[in-house]
Short mmCIF file of C-alpha atoms and ligand atoms in Angstrom, two decimals:
data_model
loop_
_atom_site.label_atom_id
_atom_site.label_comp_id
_atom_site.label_asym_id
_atom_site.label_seq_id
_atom_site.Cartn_x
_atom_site.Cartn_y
_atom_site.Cartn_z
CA UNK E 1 31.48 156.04 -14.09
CA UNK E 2 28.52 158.67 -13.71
CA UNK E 3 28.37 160.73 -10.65
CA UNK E 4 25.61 163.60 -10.74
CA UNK E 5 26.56 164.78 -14.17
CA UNK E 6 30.40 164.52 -13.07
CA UNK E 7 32.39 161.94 -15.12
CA UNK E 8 34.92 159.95 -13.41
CA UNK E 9 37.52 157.96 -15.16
CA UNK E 10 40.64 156.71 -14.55
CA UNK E 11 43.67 157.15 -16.49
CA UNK E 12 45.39 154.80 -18.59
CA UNK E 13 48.78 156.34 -18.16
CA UNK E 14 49.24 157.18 -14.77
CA UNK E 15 46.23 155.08 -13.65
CA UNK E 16 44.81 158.04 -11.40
CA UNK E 17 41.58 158.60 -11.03
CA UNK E 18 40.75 161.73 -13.42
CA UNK E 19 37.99 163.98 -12.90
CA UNK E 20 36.48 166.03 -15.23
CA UNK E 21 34.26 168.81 -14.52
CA UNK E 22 32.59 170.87 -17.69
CA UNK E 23 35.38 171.12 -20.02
CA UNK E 24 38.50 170.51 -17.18
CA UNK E 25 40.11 167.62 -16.30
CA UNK E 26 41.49 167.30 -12.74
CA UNK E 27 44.24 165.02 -10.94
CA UNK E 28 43.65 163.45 -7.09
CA UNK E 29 45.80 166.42 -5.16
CA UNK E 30 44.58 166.27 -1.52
CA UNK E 31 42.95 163.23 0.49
CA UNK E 32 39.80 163.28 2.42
CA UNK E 33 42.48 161.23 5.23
CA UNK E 34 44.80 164.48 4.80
CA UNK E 35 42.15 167.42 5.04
CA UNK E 36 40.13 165.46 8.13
CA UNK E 37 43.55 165.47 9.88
CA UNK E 38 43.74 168.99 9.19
CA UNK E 39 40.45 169.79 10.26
CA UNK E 40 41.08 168.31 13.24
CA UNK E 41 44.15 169.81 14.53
CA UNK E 42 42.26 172.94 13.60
CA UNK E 43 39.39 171.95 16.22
CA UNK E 44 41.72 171.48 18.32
CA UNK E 45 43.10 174.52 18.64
CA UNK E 46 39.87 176.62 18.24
CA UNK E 47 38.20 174.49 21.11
CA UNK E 48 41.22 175.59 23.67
CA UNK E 49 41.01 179.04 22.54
CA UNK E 50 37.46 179.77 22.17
CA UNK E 51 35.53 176.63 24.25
CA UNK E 52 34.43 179.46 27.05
CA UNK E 53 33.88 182.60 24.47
CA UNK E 54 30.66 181.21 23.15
CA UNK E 55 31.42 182.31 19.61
CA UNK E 56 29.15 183.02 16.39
CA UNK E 57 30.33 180.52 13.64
CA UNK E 58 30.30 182.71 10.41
CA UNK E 59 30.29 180.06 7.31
CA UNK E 60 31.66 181.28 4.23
CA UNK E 61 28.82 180.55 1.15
CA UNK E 62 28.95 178.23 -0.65
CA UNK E 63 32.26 176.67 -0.73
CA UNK E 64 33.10 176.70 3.17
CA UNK E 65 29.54 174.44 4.16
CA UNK E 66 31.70 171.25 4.05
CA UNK E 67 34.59 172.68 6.23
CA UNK E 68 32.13 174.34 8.10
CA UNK E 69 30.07 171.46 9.63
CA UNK E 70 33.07 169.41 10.12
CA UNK E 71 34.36 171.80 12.26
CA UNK E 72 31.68 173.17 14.24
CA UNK E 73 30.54 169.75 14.93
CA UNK E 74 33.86 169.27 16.72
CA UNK E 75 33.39 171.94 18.84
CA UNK E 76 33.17 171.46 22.57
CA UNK E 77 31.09 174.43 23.78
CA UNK E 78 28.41 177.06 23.24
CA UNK E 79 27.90 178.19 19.61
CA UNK E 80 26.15 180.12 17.27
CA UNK E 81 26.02 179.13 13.83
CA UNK E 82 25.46 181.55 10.82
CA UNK E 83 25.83 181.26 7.10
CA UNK E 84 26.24 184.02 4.91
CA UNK E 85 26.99 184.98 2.23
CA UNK E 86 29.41 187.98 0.45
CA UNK E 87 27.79 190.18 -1.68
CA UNK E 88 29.34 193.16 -3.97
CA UNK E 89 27.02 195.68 -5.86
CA UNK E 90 28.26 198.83 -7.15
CA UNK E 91 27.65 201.70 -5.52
CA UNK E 92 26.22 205.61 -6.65
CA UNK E 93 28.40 208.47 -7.19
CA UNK E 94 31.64 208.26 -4.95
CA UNK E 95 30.47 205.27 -2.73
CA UNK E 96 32.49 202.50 -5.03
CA UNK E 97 31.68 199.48 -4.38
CA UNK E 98 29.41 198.02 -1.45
CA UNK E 99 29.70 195.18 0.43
CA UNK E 100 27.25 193.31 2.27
CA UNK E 101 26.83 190.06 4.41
CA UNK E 102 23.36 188.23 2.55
CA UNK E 103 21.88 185.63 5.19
CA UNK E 104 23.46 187.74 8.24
CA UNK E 105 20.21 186.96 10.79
CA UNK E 106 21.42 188.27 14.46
CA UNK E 107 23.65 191.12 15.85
CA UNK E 108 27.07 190.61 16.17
CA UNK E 109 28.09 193.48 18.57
CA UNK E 110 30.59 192.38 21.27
CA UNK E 111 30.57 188.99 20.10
CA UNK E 112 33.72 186.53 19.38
CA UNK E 113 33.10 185.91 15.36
CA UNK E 114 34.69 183.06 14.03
CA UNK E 115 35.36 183.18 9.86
CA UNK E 116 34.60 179.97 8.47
CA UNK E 117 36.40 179.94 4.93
CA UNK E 118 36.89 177.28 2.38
CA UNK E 119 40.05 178.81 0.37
CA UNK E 120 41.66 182.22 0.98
CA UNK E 121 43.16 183.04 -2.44
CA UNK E 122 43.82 187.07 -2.98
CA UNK E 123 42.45 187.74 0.53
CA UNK E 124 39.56 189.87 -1.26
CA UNK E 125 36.91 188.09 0.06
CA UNK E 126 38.55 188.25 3.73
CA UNK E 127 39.07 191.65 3.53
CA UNK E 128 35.26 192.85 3.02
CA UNK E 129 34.10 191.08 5.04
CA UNK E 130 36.49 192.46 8.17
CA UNK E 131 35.34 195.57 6.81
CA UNK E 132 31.77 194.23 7.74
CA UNK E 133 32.52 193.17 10.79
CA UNK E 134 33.97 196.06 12.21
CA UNK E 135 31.18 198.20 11.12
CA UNK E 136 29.06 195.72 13.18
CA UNK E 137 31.74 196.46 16.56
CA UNK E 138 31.88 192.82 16.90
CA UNK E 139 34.54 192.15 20.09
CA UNK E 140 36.82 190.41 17.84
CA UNK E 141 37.22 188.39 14.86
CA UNK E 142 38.86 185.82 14.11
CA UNK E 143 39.41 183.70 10.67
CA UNK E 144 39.73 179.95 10.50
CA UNK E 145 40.62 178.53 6.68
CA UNK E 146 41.37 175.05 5.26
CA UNK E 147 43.29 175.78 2.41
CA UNK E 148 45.40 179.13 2.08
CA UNK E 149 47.52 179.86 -0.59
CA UNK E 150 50.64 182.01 0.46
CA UNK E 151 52.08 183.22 -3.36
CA UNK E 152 48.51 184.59 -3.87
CA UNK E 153 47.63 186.40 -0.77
CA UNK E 154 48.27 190.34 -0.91
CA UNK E 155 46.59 191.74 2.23
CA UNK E 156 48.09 192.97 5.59
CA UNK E 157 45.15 191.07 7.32
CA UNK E 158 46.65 188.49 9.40
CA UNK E 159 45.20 184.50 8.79
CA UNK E 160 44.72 183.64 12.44
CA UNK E 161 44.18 179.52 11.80
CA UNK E 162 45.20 177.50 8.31
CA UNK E 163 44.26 174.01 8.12
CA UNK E 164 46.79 173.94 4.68
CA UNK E 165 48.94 175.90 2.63
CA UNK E 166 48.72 175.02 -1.02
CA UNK E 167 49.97 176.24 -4.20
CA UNK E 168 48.92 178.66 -6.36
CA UNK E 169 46.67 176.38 -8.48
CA UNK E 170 43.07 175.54 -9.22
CA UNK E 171 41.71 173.06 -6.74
CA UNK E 172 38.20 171.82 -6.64
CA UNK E 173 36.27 168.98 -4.09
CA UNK E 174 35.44 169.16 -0.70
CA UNK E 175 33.11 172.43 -1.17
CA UNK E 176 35.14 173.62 -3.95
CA UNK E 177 33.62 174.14 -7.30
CA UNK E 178 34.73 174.86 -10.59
CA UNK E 179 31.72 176.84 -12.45
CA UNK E 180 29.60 175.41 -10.45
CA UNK E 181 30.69 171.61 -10.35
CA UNK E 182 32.49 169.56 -7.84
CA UNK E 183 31.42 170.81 -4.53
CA UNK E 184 30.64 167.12 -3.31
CA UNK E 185 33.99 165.79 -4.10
CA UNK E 186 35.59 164.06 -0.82
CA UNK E 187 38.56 164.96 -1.59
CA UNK E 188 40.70 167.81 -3.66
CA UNK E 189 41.72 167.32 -6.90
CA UNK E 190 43.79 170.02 -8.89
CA UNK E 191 44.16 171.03 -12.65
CA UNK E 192 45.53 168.31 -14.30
CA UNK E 193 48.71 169.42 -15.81
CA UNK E 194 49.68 168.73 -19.21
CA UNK E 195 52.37 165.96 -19.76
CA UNK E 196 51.52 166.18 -23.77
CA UNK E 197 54.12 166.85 -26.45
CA UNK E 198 52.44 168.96 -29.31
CA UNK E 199 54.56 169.83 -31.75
CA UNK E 200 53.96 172.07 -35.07
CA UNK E 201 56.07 171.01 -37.68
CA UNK E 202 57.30 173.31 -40.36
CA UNK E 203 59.46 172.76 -43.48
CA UNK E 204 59.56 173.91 -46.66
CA UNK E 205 59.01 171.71 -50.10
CA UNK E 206 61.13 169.09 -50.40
CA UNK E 207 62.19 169.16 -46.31
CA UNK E 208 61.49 165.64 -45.60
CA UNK E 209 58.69 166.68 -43.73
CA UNK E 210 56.23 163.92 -44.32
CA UNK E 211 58.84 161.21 -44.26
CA UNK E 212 60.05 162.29 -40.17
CA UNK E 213 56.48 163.36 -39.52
CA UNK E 214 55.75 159.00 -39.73
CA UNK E 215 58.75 158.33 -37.56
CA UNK E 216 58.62 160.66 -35.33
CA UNK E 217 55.03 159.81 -34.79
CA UNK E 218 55.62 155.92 -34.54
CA UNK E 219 58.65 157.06 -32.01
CA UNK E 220 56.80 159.43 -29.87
CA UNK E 221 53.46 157.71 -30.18
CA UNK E 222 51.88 160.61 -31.53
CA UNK E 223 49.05 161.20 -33.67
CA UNK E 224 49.79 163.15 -36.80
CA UNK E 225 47.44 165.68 -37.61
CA UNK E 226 47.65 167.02 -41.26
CA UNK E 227 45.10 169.99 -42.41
CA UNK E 228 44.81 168.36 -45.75
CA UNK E 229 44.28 164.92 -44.31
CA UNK E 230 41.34 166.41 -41.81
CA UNK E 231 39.68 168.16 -44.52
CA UNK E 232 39.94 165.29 -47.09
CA UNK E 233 38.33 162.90 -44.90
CA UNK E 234 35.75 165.09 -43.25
CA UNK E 235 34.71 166.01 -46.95
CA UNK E 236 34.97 162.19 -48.14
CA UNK E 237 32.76 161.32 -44.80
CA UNK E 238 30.44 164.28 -45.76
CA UNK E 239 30.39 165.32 -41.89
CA UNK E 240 29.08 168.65 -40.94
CA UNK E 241 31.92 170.46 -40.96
CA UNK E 242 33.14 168.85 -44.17
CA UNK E 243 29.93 169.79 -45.73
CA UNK E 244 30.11 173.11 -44.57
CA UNK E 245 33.80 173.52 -46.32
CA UNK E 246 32.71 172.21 -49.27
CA UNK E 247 30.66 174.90 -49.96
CA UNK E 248 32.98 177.77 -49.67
CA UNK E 249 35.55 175.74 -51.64
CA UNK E 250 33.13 174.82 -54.59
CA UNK E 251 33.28 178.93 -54.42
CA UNK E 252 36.43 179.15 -55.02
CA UNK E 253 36.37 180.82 -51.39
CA UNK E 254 38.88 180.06 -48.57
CA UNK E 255 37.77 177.97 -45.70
CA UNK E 256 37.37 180.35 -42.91
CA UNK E 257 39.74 179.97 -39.95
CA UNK E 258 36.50 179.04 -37.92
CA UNK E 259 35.53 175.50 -39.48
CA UNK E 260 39.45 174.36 -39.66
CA UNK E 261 39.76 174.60 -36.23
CA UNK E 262 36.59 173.29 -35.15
CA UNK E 263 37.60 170.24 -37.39
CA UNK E 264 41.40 169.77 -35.82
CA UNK E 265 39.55 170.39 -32.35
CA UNK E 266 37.49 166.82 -33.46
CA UNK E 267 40.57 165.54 -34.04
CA UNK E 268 42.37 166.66 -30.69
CA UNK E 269 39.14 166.04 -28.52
CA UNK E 270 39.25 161.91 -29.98
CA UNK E 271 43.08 161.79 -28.78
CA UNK E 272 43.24 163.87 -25.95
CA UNK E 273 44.45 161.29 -23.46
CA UNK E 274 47.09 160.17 -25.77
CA UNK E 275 51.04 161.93 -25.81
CA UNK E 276 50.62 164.57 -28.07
CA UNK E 277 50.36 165.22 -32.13
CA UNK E 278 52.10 166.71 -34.72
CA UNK E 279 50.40 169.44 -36.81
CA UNK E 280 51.44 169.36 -40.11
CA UNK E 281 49.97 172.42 -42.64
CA UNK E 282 48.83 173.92 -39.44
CA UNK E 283 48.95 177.31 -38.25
CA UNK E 284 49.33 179.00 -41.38
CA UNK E 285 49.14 182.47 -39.87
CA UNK E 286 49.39 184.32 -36.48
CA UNK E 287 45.61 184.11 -35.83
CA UNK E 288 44.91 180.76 -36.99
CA UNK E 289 48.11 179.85 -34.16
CA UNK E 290 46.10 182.32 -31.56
CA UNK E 291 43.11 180.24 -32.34
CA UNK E 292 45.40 176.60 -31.85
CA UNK E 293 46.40 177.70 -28.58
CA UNK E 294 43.04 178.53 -27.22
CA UNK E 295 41.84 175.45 -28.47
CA UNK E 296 44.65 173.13 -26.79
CA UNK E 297 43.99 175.41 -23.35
CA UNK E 298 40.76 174.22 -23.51
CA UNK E 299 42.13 170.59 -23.39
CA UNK E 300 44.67 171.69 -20.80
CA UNK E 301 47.66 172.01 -22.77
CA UNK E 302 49.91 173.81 -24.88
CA UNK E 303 52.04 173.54 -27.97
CA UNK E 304 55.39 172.37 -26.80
CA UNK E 305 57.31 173.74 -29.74
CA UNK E 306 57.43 174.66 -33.33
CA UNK E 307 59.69 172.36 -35.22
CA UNK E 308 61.19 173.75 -38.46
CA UNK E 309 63.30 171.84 -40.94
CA UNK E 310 66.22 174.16 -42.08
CA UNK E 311 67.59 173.17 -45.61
CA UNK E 312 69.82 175.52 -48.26
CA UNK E 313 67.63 176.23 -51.18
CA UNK E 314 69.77 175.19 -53.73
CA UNK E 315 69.54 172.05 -52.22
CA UNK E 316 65.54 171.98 -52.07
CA UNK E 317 65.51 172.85 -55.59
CA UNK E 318 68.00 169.97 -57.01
CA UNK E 319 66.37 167.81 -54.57
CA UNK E 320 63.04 168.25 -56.13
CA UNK E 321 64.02 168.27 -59.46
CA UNK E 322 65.46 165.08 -58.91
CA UNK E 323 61.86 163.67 -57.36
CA UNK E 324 60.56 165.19 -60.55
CA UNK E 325 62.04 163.16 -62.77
CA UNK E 326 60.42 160.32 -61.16
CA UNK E 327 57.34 161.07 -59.78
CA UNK E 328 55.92 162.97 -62.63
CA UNK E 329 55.06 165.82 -60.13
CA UNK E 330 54.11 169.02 -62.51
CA UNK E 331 55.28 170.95 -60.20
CA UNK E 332 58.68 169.39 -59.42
CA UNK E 333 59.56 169.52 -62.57
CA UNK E 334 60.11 173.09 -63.16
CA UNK E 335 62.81 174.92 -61.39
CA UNK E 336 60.88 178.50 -61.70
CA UNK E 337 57.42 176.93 -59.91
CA UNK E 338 59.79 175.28 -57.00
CA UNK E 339 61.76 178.53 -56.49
CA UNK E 340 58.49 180.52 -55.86
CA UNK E 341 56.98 177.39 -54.08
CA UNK E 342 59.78 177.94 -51.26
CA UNK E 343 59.88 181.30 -51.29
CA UNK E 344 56.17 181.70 -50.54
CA UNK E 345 57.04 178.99 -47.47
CA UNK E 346 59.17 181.75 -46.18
CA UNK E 347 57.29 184.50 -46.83
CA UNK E 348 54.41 182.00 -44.82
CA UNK E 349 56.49 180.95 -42.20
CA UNK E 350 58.69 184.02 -41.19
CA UNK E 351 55.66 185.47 -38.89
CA UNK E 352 54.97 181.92 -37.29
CA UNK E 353 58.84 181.86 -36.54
CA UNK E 354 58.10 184.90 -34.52
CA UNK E 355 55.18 184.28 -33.13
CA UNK E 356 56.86 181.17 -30.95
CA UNK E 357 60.09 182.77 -31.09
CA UNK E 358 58.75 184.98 -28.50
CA UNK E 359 57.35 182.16 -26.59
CA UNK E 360 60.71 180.33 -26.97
CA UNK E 361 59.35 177.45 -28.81
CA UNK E 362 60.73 177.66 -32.28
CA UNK E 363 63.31 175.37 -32.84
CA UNK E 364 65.02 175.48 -36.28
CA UNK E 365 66.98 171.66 -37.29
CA UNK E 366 69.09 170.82 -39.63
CA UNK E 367 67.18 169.41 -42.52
CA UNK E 368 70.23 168.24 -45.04
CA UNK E 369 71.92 164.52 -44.42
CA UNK E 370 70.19 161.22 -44.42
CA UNK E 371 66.94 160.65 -42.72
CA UNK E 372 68.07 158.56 -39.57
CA UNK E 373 70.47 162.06 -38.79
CA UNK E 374 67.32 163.92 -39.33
CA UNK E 375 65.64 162.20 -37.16
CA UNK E 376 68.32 161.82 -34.65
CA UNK E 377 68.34 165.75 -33.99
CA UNK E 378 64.93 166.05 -33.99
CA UNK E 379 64.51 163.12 -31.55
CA UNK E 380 67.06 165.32 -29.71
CA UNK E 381 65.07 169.04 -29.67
CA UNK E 382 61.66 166.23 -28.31
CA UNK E 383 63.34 164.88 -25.41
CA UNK E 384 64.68 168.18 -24.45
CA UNK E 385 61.08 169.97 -24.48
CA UNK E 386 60.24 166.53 -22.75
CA UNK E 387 61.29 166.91 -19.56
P1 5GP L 401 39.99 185.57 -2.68
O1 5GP L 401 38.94 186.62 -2.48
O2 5GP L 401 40.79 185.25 -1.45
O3 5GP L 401 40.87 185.84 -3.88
O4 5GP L 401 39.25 184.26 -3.13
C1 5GP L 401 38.32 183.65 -2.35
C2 5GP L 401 37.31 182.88 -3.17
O5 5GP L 401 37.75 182.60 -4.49
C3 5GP L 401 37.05 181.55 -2.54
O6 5GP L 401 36.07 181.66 -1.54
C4 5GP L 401 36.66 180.71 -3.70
O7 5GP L 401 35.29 180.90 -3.96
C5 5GP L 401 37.44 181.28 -4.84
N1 5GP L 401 38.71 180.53 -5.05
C6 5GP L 401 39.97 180.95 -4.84
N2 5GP L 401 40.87 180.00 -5.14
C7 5GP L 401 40.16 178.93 -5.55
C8 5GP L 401 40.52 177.61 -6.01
O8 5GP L 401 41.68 177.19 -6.11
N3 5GP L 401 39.51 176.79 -6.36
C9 5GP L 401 38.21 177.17 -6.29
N4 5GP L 401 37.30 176.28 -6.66
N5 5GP L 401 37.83 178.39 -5.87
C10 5GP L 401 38.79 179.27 -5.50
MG1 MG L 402 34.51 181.19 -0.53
#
């Protein structure tokens, strides 16, 4: 469904109605049932209060218009209505910054001012334009808001009327926009939070990573996303991005960081309502992990951990002698090449350890026993990050 630009779709998990505005997504979080009621305990109260006063309206622009007419239009008595708008320019020399009140058409000395707002967040906003006010020796001010949000509000300046407290999160609809989008929502909706499991899996030759990587995906209902895999089929399909890593590798160049990642964000962006993936040969270094994180903010969410297999080397290398034998591998088959082969893994991997060490996210399993054990205690780390 196609509302001016906005598209509308409703989930298959949770079977909400999503919303997504530019690149967010956002989850059903207030009803237009639950902010009328609100507005109208609000009237309420300003109508007792002020019904006699025969106030100046002051709307907020541009998220407070919807709020606004709902609430004036409740009201019982004389008004004034203005809209205006808060503007901040810097100022010469010493002055710092100025603030002024755009659209401000009539004189507010000794009147009763009443602050329409949409949202007070940091109490910014609120606080110029007091400042304002004063300097116009207005008889006294007063500020009406339908949504406040008490963890992020850090003035003295007292709230006088609060149709809601909320959370500290995002919210959009109902005047409300998000760069520009979502103003004529009817109701709120609020950043949809991840319920993805993204997991980087790490482990070095002759781990068992491939064979766990297919159950745990079958398991979880992930999708498995392996660098070489990407890169082989967007070079096989000749796409774009395939094309243009072709060329450096016919140069015997390294891919730059740039066109993996715009090729796994393909791949994330075709699954992104699914429950997560598994990155396999991915990150390889600290900035190609900075760059995975930025891409799955983008979509919302996050890696949930950094899964490493843990095996004794000794028992890598006898382990992949043994495939040797049998798979004709070159490269199993000498001891020397599968020594160096795992120590560049560490050498590799130590840094990544670190990096989500520090977010605790690294989680190192025990790689040696049979592969339903295996699997077993990494089932175990998944449902942990789960909840
Ligand atoms: P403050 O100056 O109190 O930090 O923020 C006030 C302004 O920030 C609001 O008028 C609104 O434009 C914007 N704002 C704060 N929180 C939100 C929010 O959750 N959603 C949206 N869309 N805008 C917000
Ligand atoms: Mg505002």
């Amino acid at each position: 469904m196609s509302l001016n630009g906005i598209r509308i779709f409703v989930s298959q998990k949770n079977n909400s109605v999503l919303v997504q505005l530019h690149d967010l997504k956002f989850t059903p979080f207030i009803s237009e049932a639950e902010i009328t009621s609100a507005i109208e305990q609000l009237a309420q109260k300003i109508n007792e209060e002020y019904r006699d006063e025969k106030p100046v309206f002051l709307g907020i622009l541009n998220g407070a218009f919807l709020f606004a007419a709902e609430l004036i239009k409740r009201f019982e008595g004389d008004c004034e209505v203005n809209f205006v708008k808060l503007s901040s320019y810097e100022g010469t020399g010493t002055t710092g910054n100025v603030d002024t009140l755009l659209g401000l058409t009539q004189p507010l000395e000794g009147r009763t001012v009443i602050v329409i707002e949409d949202i007070v967040d940091t109490g910014n906003t609120l606080e110029s334009i007091d400042r304002i006010l004063k300097a116009e020796k207005v008889k006294k001010s007063k500020i009406v808001t339908l949504f406040y949000k008490p963890e992020a509000y850090k003035k003295p300046l007292p709230i006088d009327y609060v149709g809601m407290e909320i959370p500290n999160d995002f919210i959009v609809g109902y005047g409300l926009d998000y760069d520009g989008l979502g103003r004529n929502l009817r109701q709120v909706y609020k950043l949809k939070e991840s319920n993805m499991t993204n997991l980087v899996l790490f482990g070095p030759p002759g781990a068992g990573k491939g064979t766990q990587a297919t159950i745990l995906k079958e398991k979880y209902q992930l999708k498995h996303i392996s660098t070489g895999d990407v890169f082989r089929y967007n070079i096989k399909n000749a796409t774009e991005l395939g094309t243009l890593a072709k060329s450096y590798m016919d140069k015997g160049q390294l891919v730059p960081d740039e066109v993996t990642i715009d090729m796994l964000r393909a791949e994330v962006e075709k699954d992104i309502e699914g429950n997560g993936f598994i990155f396999d040969g991915f990150p390889r270094t600290v900035a190609q992990a900075e760059a995975l994180a930025e891409l799955l903010q983008e979509n919302d969410t996050e890696v949930s951990a950094m899964v490493a297999l843990e095996v004794d080397d000794e028992v890598l290398v006898q382990r992949l002698l043994e495939r040797g034998k049998t798979s004709g591998r070159p490269d199993d088959a000498n001891e020397e090449v599968i020594r160096k082969r795992i120590r560049v893994y560490y050498e590799e991997t130590a840094i990544l350890k670190q990096f989500y060490l520090k977010q605790d996210k690294y989680y190192g399993v025990d790689g040696e026993g049979t592969i339903t054990e295996i699997t077993q205690r990494l089932s175990e780390v998944i449902d942990r990050i789960k909840k």
